[in-house]
Short mmCIF file of C-alpha atoms in Angstrom, two decimals:
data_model
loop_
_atom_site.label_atom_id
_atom_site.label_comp_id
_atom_site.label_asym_id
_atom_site.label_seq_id
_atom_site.Cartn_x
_atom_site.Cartn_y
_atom_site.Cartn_z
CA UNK A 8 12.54 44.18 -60.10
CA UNK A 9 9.77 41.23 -60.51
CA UNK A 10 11.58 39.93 -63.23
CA UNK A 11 14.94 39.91 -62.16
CA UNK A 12 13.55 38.14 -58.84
CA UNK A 13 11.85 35.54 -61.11
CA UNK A 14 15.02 34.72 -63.35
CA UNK A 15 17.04 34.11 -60.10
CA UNK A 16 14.80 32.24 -58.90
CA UNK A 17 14.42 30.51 -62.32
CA UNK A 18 18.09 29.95 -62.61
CA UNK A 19 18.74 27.83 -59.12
CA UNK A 20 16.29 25.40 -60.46
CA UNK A 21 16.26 22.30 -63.00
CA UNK A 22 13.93 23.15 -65.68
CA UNK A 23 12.38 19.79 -66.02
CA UNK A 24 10.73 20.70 -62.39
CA UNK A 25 8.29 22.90 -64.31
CA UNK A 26 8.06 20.78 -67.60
CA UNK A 27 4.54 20.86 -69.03
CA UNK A 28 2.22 18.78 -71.58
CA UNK A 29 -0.05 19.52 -74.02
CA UNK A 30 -2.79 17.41 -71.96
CA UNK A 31 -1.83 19.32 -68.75
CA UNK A 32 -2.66 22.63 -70.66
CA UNK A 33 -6.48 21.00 -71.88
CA UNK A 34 -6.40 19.22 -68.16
CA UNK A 35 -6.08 22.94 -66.96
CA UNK A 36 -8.51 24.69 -69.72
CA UNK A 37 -11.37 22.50 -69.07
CA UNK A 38 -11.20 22.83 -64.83
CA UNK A 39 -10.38 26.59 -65.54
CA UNK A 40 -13.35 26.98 -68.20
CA UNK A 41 -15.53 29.29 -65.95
CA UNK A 42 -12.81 31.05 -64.19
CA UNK A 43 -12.32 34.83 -66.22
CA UNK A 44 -8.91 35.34 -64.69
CA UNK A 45 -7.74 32.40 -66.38
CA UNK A 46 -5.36 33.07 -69.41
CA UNK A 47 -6.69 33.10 -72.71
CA UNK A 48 -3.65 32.34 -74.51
CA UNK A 49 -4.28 29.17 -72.63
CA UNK A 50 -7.40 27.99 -74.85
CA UNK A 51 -5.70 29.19 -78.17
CA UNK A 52 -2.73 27.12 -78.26
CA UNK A 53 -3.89 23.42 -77.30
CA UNK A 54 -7.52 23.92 -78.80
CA UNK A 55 -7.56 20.79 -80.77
CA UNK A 56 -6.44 18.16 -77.99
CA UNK A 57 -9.01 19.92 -75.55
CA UNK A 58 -12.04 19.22 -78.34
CA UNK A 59 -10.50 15.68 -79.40
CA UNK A 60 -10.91 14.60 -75.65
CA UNK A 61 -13.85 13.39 -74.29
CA UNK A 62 -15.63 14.12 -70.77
CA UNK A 63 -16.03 10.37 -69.77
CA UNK A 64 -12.25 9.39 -70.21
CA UNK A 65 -11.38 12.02 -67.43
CA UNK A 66 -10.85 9.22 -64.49
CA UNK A 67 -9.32 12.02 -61.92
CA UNK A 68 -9.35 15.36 -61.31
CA UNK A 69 -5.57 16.32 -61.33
CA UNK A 70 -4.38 18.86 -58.56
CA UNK A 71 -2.12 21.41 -59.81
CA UNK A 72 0.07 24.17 -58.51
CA UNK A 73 1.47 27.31 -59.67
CA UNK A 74 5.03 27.55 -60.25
CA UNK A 75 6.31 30.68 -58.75
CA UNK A 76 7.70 32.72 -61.75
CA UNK A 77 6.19 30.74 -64.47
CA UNK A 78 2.26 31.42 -64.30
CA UNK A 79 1.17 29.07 -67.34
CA UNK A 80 3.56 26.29 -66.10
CA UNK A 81 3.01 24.23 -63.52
CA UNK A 82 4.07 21.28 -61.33
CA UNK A 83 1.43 18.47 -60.99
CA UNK A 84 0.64 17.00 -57.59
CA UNK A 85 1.83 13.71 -57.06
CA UNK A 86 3.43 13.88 -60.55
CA UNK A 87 7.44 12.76 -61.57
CA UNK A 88 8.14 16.84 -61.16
CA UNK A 89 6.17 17.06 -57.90
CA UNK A 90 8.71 13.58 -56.65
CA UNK A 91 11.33 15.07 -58.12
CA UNK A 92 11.14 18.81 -56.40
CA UNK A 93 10.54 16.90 -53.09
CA UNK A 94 13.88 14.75 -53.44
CA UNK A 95 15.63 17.62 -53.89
CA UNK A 96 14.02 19.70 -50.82
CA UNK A 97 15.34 16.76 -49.11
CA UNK A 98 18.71 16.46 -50.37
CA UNK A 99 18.91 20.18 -49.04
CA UNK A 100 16.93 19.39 -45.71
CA UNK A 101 19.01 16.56 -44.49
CA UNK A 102 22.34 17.56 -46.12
CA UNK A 103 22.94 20.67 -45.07
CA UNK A 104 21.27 20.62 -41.54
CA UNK A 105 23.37 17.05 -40.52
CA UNK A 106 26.65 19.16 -41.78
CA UNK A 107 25.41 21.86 -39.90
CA UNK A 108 25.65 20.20 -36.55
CA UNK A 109 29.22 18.23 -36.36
CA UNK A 110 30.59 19.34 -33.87
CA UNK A 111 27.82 18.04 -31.97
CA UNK A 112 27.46 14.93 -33.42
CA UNK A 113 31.32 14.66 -32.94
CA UNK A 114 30.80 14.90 -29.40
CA UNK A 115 28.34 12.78 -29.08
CA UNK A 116 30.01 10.18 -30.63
CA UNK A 117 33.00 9.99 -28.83
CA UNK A 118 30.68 10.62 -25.63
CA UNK A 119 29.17 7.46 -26.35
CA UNK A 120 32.74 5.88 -26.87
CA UNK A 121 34.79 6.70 -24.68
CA UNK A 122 32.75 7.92 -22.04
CA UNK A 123 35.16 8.04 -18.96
CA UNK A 124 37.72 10.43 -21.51
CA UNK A 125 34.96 12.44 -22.41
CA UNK A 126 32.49 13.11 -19.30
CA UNK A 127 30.25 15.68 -20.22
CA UNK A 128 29.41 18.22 -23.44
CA UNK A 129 31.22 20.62 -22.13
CA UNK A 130 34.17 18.47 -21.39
CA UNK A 131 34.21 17.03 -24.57
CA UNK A 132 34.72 19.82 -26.94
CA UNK A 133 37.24 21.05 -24.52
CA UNK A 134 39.09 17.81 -25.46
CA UNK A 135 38.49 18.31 -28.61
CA UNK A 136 39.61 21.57 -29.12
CA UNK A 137 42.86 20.61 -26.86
CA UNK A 138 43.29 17.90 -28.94
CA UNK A 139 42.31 18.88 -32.40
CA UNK A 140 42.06 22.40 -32.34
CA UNK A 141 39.26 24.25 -34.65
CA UNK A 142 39.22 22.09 -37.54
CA UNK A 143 38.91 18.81 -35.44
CA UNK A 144 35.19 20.21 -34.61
CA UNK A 145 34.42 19.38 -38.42
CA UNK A 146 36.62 16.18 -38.92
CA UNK A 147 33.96 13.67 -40.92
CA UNK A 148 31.76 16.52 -42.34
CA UNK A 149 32.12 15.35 -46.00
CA UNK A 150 30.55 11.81 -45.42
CA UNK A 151 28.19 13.66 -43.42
CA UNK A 152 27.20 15.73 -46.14
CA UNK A 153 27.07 13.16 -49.01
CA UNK A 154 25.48 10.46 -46.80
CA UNK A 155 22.61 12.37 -45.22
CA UNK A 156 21.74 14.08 -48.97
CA UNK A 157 21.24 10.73 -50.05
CA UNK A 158 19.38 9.57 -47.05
CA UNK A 159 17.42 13.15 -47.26
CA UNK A 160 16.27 12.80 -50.79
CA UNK A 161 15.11 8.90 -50.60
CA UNK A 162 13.61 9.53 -46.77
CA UNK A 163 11.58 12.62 -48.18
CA UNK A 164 10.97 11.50 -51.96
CA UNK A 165 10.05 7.95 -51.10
CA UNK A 166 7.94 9.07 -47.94
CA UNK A 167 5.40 11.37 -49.85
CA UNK A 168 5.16 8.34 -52.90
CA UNK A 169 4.70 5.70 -50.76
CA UNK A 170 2.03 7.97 -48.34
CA UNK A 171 0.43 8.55 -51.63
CA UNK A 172 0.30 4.94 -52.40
CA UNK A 173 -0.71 3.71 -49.44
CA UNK A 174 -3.74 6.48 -48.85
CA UNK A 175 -4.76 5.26 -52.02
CA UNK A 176 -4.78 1.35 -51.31
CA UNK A 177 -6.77 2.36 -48.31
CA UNK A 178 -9.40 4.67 -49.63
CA UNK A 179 -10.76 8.23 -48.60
CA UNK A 180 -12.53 6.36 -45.66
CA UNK A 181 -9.86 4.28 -44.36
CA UNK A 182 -7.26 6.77 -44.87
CA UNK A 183 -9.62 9.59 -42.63
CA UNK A 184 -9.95 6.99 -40.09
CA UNK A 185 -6.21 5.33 -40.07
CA UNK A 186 -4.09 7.94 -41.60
CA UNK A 187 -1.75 7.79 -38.53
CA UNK A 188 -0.88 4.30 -39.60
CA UNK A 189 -0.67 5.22 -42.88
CA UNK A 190 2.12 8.13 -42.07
CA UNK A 191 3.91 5.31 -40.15
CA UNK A 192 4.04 2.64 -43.09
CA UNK A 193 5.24 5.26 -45.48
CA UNK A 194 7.96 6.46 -43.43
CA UNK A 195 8.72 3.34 -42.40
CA UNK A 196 9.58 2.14 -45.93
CA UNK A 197 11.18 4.85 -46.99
CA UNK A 198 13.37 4.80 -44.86
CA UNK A 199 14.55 1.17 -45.22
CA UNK A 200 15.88 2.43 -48.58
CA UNK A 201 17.14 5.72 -47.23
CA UNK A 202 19.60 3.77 -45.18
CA UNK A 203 21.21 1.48 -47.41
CA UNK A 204 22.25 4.80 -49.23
CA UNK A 205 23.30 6.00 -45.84
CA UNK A 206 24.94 3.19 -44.21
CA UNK A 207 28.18 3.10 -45.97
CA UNK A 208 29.15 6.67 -45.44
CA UNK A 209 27.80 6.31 -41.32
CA UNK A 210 30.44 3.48 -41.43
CA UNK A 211 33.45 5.73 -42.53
CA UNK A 212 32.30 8.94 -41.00
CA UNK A 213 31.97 7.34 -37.19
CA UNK A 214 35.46 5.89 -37.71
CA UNK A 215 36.84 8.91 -38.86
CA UNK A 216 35.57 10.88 -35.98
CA UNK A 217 35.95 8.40 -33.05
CA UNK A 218 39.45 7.27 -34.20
CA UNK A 219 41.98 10.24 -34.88
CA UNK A 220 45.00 9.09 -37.06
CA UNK A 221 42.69 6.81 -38.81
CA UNK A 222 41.76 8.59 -41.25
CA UNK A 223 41.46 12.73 -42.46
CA UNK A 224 37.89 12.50 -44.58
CA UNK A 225 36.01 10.07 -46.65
CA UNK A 226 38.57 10.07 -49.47
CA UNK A 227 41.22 8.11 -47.44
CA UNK A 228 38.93 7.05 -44.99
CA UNK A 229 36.78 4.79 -47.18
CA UNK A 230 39.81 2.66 -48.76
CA UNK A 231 41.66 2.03 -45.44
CA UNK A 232 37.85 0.98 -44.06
CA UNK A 233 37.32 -1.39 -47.21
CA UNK A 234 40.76 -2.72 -46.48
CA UNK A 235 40.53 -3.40 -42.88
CA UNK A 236 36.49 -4.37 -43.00
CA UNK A 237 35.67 -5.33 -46.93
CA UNK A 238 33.23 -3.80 -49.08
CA UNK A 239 30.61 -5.92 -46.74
CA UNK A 240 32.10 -4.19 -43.97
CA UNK A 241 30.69 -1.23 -45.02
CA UNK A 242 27.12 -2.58 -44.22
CA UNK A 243 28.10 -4.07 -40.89
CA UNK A 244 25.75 -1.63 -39.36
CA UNK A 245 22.84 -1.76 -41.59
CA UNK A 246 20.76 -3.75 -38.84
CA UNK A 247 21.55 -1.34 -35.91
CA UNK A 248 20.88 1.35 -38.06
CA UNK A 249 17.75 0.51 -38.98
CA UNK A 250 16.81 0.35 -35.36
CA UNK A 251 17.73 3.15 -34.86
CA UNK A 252 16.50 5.56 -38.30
CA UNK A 253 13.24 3.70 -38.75
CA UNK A 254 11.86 4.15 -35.52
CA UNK A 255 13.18 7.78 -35.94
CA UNK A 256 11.51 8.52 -38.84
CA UNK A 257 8.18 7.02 -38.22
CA UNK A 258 8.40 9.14 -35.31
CA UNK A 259 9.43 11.86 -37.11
CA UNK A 260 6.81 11.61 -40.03
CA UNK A 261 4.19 10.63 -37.75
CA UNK A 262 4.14 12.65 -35.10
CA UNK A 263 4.94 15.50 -37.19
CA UNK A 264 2.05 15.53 -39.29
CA UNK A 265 -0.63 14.96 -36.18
CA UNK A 266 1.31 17.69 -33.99
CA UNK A 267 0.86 20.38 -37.26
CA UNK A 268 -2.57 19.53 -37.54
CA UNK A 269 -3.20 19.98 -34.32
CA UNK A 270 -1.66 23.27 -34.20
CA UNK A 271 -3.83 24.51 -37.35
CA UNK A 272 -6.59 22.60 -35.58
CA UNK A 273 -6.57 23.89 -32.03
CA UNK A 274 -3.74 27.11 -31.89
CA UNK A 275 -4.59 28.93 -34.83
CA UNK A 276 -8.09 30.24 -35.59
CA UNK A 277 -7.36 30.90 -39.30
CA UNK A 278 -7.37 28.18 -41.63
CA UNK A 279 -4.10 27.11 -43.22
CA UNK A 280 -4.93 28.68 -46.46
CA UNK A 281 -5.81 31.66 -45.19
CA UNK A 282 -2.38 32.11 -43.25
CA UNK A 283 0.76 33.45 -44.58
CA UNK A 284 3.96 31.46 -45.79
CA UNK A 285 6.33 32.82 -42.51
CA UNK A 286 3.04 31.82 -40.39
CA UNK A 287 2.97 28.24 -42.21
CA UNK A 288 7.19 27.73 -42.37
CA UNK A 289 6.73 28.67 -38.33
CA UNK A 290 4.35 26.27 -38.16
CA UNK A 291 6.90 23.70 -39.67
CA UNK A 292 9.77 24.19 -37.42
CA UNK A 293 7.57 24.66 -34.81
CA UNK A 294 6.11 20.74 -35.43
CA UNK A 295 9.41 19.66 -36.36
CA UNK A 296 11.27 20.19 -32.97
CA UNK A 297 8.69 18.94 -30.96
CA UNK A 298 8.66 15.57 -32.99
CA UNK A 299 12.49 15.57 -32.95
CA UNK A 300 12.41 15.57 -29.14
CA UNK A 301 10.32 12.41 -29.58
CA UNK A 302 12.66 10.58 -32.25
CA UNK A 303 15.62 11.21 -30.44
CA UNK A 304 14.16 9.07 -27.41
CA UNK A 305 12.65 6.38 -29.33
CA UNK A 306 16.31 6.15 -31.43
CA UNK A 307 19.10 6.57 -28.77
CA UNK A 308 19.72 2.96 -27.93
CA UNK A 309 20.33 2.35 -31.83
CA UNK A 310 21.97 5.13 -32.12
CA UNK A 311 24.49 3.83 -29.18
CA UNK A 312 25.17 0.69 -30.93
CA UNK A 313 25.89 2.03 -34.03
CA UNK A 314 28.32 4.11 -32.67
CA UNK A 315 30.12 1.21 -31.26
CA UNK A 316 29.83 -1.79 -33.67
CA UNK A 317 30.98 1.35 -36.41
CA UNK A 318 34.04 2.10 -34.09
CA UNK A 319 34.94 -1.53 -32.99
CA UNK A 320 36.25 -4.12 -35.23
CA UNK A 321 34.41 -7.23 -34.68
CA UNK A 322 31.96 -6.02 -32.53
CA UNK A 323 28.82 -7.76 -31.60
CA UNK A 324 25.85 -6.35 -30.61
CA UNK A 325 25.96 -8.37 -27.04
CA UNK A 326 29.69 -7.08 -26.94
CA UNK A 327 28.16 -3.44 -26.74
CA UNK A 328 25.16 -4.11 -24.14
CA UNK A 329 28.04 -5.95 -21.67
CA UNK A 330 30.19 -2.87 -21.99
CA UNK A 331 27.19 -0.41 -21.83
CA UNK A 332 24.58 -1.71 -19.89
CA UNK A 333 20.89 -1.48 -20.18
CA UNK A 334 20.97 1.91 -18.75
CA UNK A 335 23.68 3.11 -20.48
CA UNK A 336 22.50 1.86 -23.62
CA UNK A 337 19.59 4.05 -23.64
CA UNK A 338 20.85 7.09 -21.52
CA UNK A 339 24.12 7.94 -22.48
CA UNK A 340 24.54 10.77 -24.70
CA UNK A 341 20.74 11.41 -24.76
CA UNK A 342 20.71 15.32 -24.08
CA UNK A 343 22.99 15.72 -26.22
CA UNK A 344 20.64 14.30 -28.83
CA UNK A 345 17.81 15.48 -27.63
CA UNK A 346 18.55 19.06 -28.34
CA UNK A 347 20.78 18.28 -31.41
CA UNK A 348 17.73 16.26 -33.24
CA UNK A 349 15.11 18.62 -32.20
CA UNK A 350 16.93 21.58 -33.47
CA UNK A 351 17.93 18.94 -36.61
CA UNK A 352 14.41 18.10 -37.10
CA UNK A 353 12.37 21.26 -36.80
CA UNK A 354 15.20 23.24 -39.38
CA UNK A 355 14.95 19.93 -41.58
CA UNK A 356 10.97 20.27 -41.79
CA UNK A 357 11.92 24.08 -41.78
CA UNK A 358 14.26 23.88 -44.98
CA UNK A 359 12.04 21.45 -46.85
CA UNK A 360 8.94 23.18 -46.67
CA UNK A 361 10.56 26.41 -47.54
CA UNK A 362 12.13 24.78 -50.64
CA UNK A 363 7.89 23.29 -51.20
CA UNK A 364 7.00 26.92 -50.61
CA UNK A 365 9.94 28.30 -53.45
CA UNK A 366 8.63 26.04 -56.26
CA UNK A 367 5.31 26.68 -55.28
CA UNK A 368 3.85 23.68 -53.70
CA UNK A 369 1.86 23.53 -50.46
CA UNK A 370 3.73 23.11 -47.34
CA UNK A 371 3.44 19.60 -45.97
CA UNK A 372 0.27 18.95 -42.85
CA UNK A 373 -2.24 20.47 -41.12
CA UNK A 374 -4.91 19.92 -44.31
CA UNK A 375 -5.25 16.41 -45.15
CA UNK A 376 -5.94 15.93 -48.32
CA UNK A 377 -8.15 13.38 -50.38
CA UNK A 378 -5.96 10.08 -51.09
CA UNK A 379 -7.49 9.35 -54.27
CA UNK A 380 -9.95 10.97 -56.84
CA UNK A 381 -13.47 11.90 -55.79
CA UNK A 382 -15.65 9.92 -58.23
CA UNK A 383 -18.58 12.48 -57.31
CA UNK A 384 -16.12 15.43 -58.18
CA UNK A 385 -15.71 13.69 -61.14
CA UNK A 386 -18.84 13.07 -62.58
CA UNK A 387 -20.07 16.64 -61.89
CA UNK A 388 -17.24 17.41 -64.07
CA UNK A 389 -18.32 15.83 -66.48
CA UNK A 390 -22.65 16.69 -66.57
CA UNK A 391 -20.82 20.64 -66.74
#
């Protein structure tokens, strides 16, 4: 049965995720040199590269991780594989979870609208389902799904390279003493590149939903947009959005991370390694809804003007405060998004850890790990 569950699991996966090197195999002998339950066929094959290297040009001691049904493969932390796996747990994270919810996000959107048509949540899907029937509940999902994969896998991939980079620009003792900031700055960047791959399929799937007759999906949708808007049309909302998704996710990064570690800190007695995976995946969509409470505050006025610059042609940004308001701007359709982005956040965190967990890599928070090498480490490393 053990091997049939590996070869499944083998099969949903790109190979190149577990790809391997010679100098990852001597990397692995020499910190494994001590350890008995380490393989021997491991020293037999790669003998000659492990003797040809020497201790001194060993600058870092590489942190590596178990695949789960290949025990002498591995992915490396912080490697190309270890980017890659995490673009794809976010392709998956954001994809699927944004499809997921719609309906709500079609009410929403039409809430923020046309507010005095539809009043209320309840309200609104009756309208919709007057008006549209079942199948008008999912009008827009398939720039949903391809916009918020790409979003998902540059928000995710780009968020753990750039905290890497920017924990190591800082230093073990800055990064212990600022990490916060550090979270923000990462999240922050990545996601001003995680909307421009968003933006032009927000453009065509708030049209599509807000305006029925315009268009059925993104296949018709996006030509009649280009036609009416231009290509630069498409990006007419890049500002707004950015007001709204980078505050998001620096809120959702940030907040994430410090409410986990808290947790592991202060609600569980047993230290992260110690507890199980359900315990730790918990632990994740646990975090993750209480930080998507927070996001969808911090976001909602954004959120309202995207909706209407996307649905109005010509639109201004002072052309949607004077219709709005001030309070309206920041109120309208808020619990609404409250519960849909908490329940979107904590299953997003949810589904990406999982997928971590799958290929075998640590779930993200609660231990903060060492930004850079540990010279000391290091050099002990190499007096053994």
């Amino acid at each position: 049965m053990a091997s049939i569950s590996d070869s499944s699991k083998h099969s949903l996966l790109p190979s190149f995720l577990y790809s391997s090197s010679p100098a990852s195999y001597s990397l692995d002998r020499l910190l494994n040199a001590n350890n008995p339950a380490f393989p021997a066929s491991h020293s037999t094959k790669f003998d000659a590269p492990a003797a040809a290297s020497s201790f001194p040009s060993i600058k870092t001691r590489t942190l590596m991780i178990a695949s789960p049904n290949e025990p002498g493969k591995k992915i490396e932390m912080y490697s190309p594989e270890f980017y890659a796996a995490c673009t794809f747990g976010g392709i998956l994270s954001c994809g699927l979870t944004h499809t997921a919810v719609t309906p709500l996000d079609l009410v929403k959107c039409n809430m923020q609208i046309d507010p005095a048509k539809y009043k209320s949540i309840s309200s609104g899907f009756g309208v919709l389902l007057k008006e549209q029937g079942i199948r008008g509940f999912f009008r827009g999902w398939v720039p949903t799904l391809l916009g918020y994969s790409a979003q998902g896998a540059c928000k995710f991939g780009f968020y753990e390279f750039f905290k890497k980079y920017y924990s190591d620009l800082a230093g073990p003792e800055y990064f212990a003493k600022y990490k916060t900031l550090i979270y923000l700055a990462g999240s922050a960047s990545a996601e001003v590149i995680a909307d421009v791959a968003l933006c032009p399929f927000e453009a065509v799937k708030v049209r599509v939903q807000t305006q029925p007759g315009f268009a059925r999906g993104l296949a018709d949708g996006l030509p009649k947009f280009v036609k009416s808007e231009g290509t630069l049309g498409l990006y007419k909302g890049i500002v707004p959005l950015w007001g709204r998704q980078i505050p998001y996710t620096m809120m959702k990064f940030a907040s994430f991370e410090t409410i986990v570690e808290m947790i592991y800190k202060y609600g569980i007695p047993t230290p992260k390694d110690q507890c199980s995976k359900s315990l730790q995946l918990g632990v994740s969509f646990g975090g993750g809804y209480i930080a998507g409470v927070f996001c969808a505050i911090v976001s909602h006025p954004a959120d309202n003007l995207v909706s209407f610059l996307n649905n109005a042609k010509g639109a201004t940004v002072g052309d949607a405060v004077k219709k709005l308001g001030l309070w309206g701007l920041f109120t309208r359709g808020l619990p609404l998004r409250i519960v849909m982005i908490g329940t979107l956040t904590g299953a997003q965190w949810g589904i990406y850890d999982a997928f971590k967990v799958f290929v075998g890599l640590p779930t993200t928070g609660g231990v903060t790990p060492a930004p850079a090498a540990d010279a000391s480490a290091t050099a002990q490393l190499a007096k053994a």
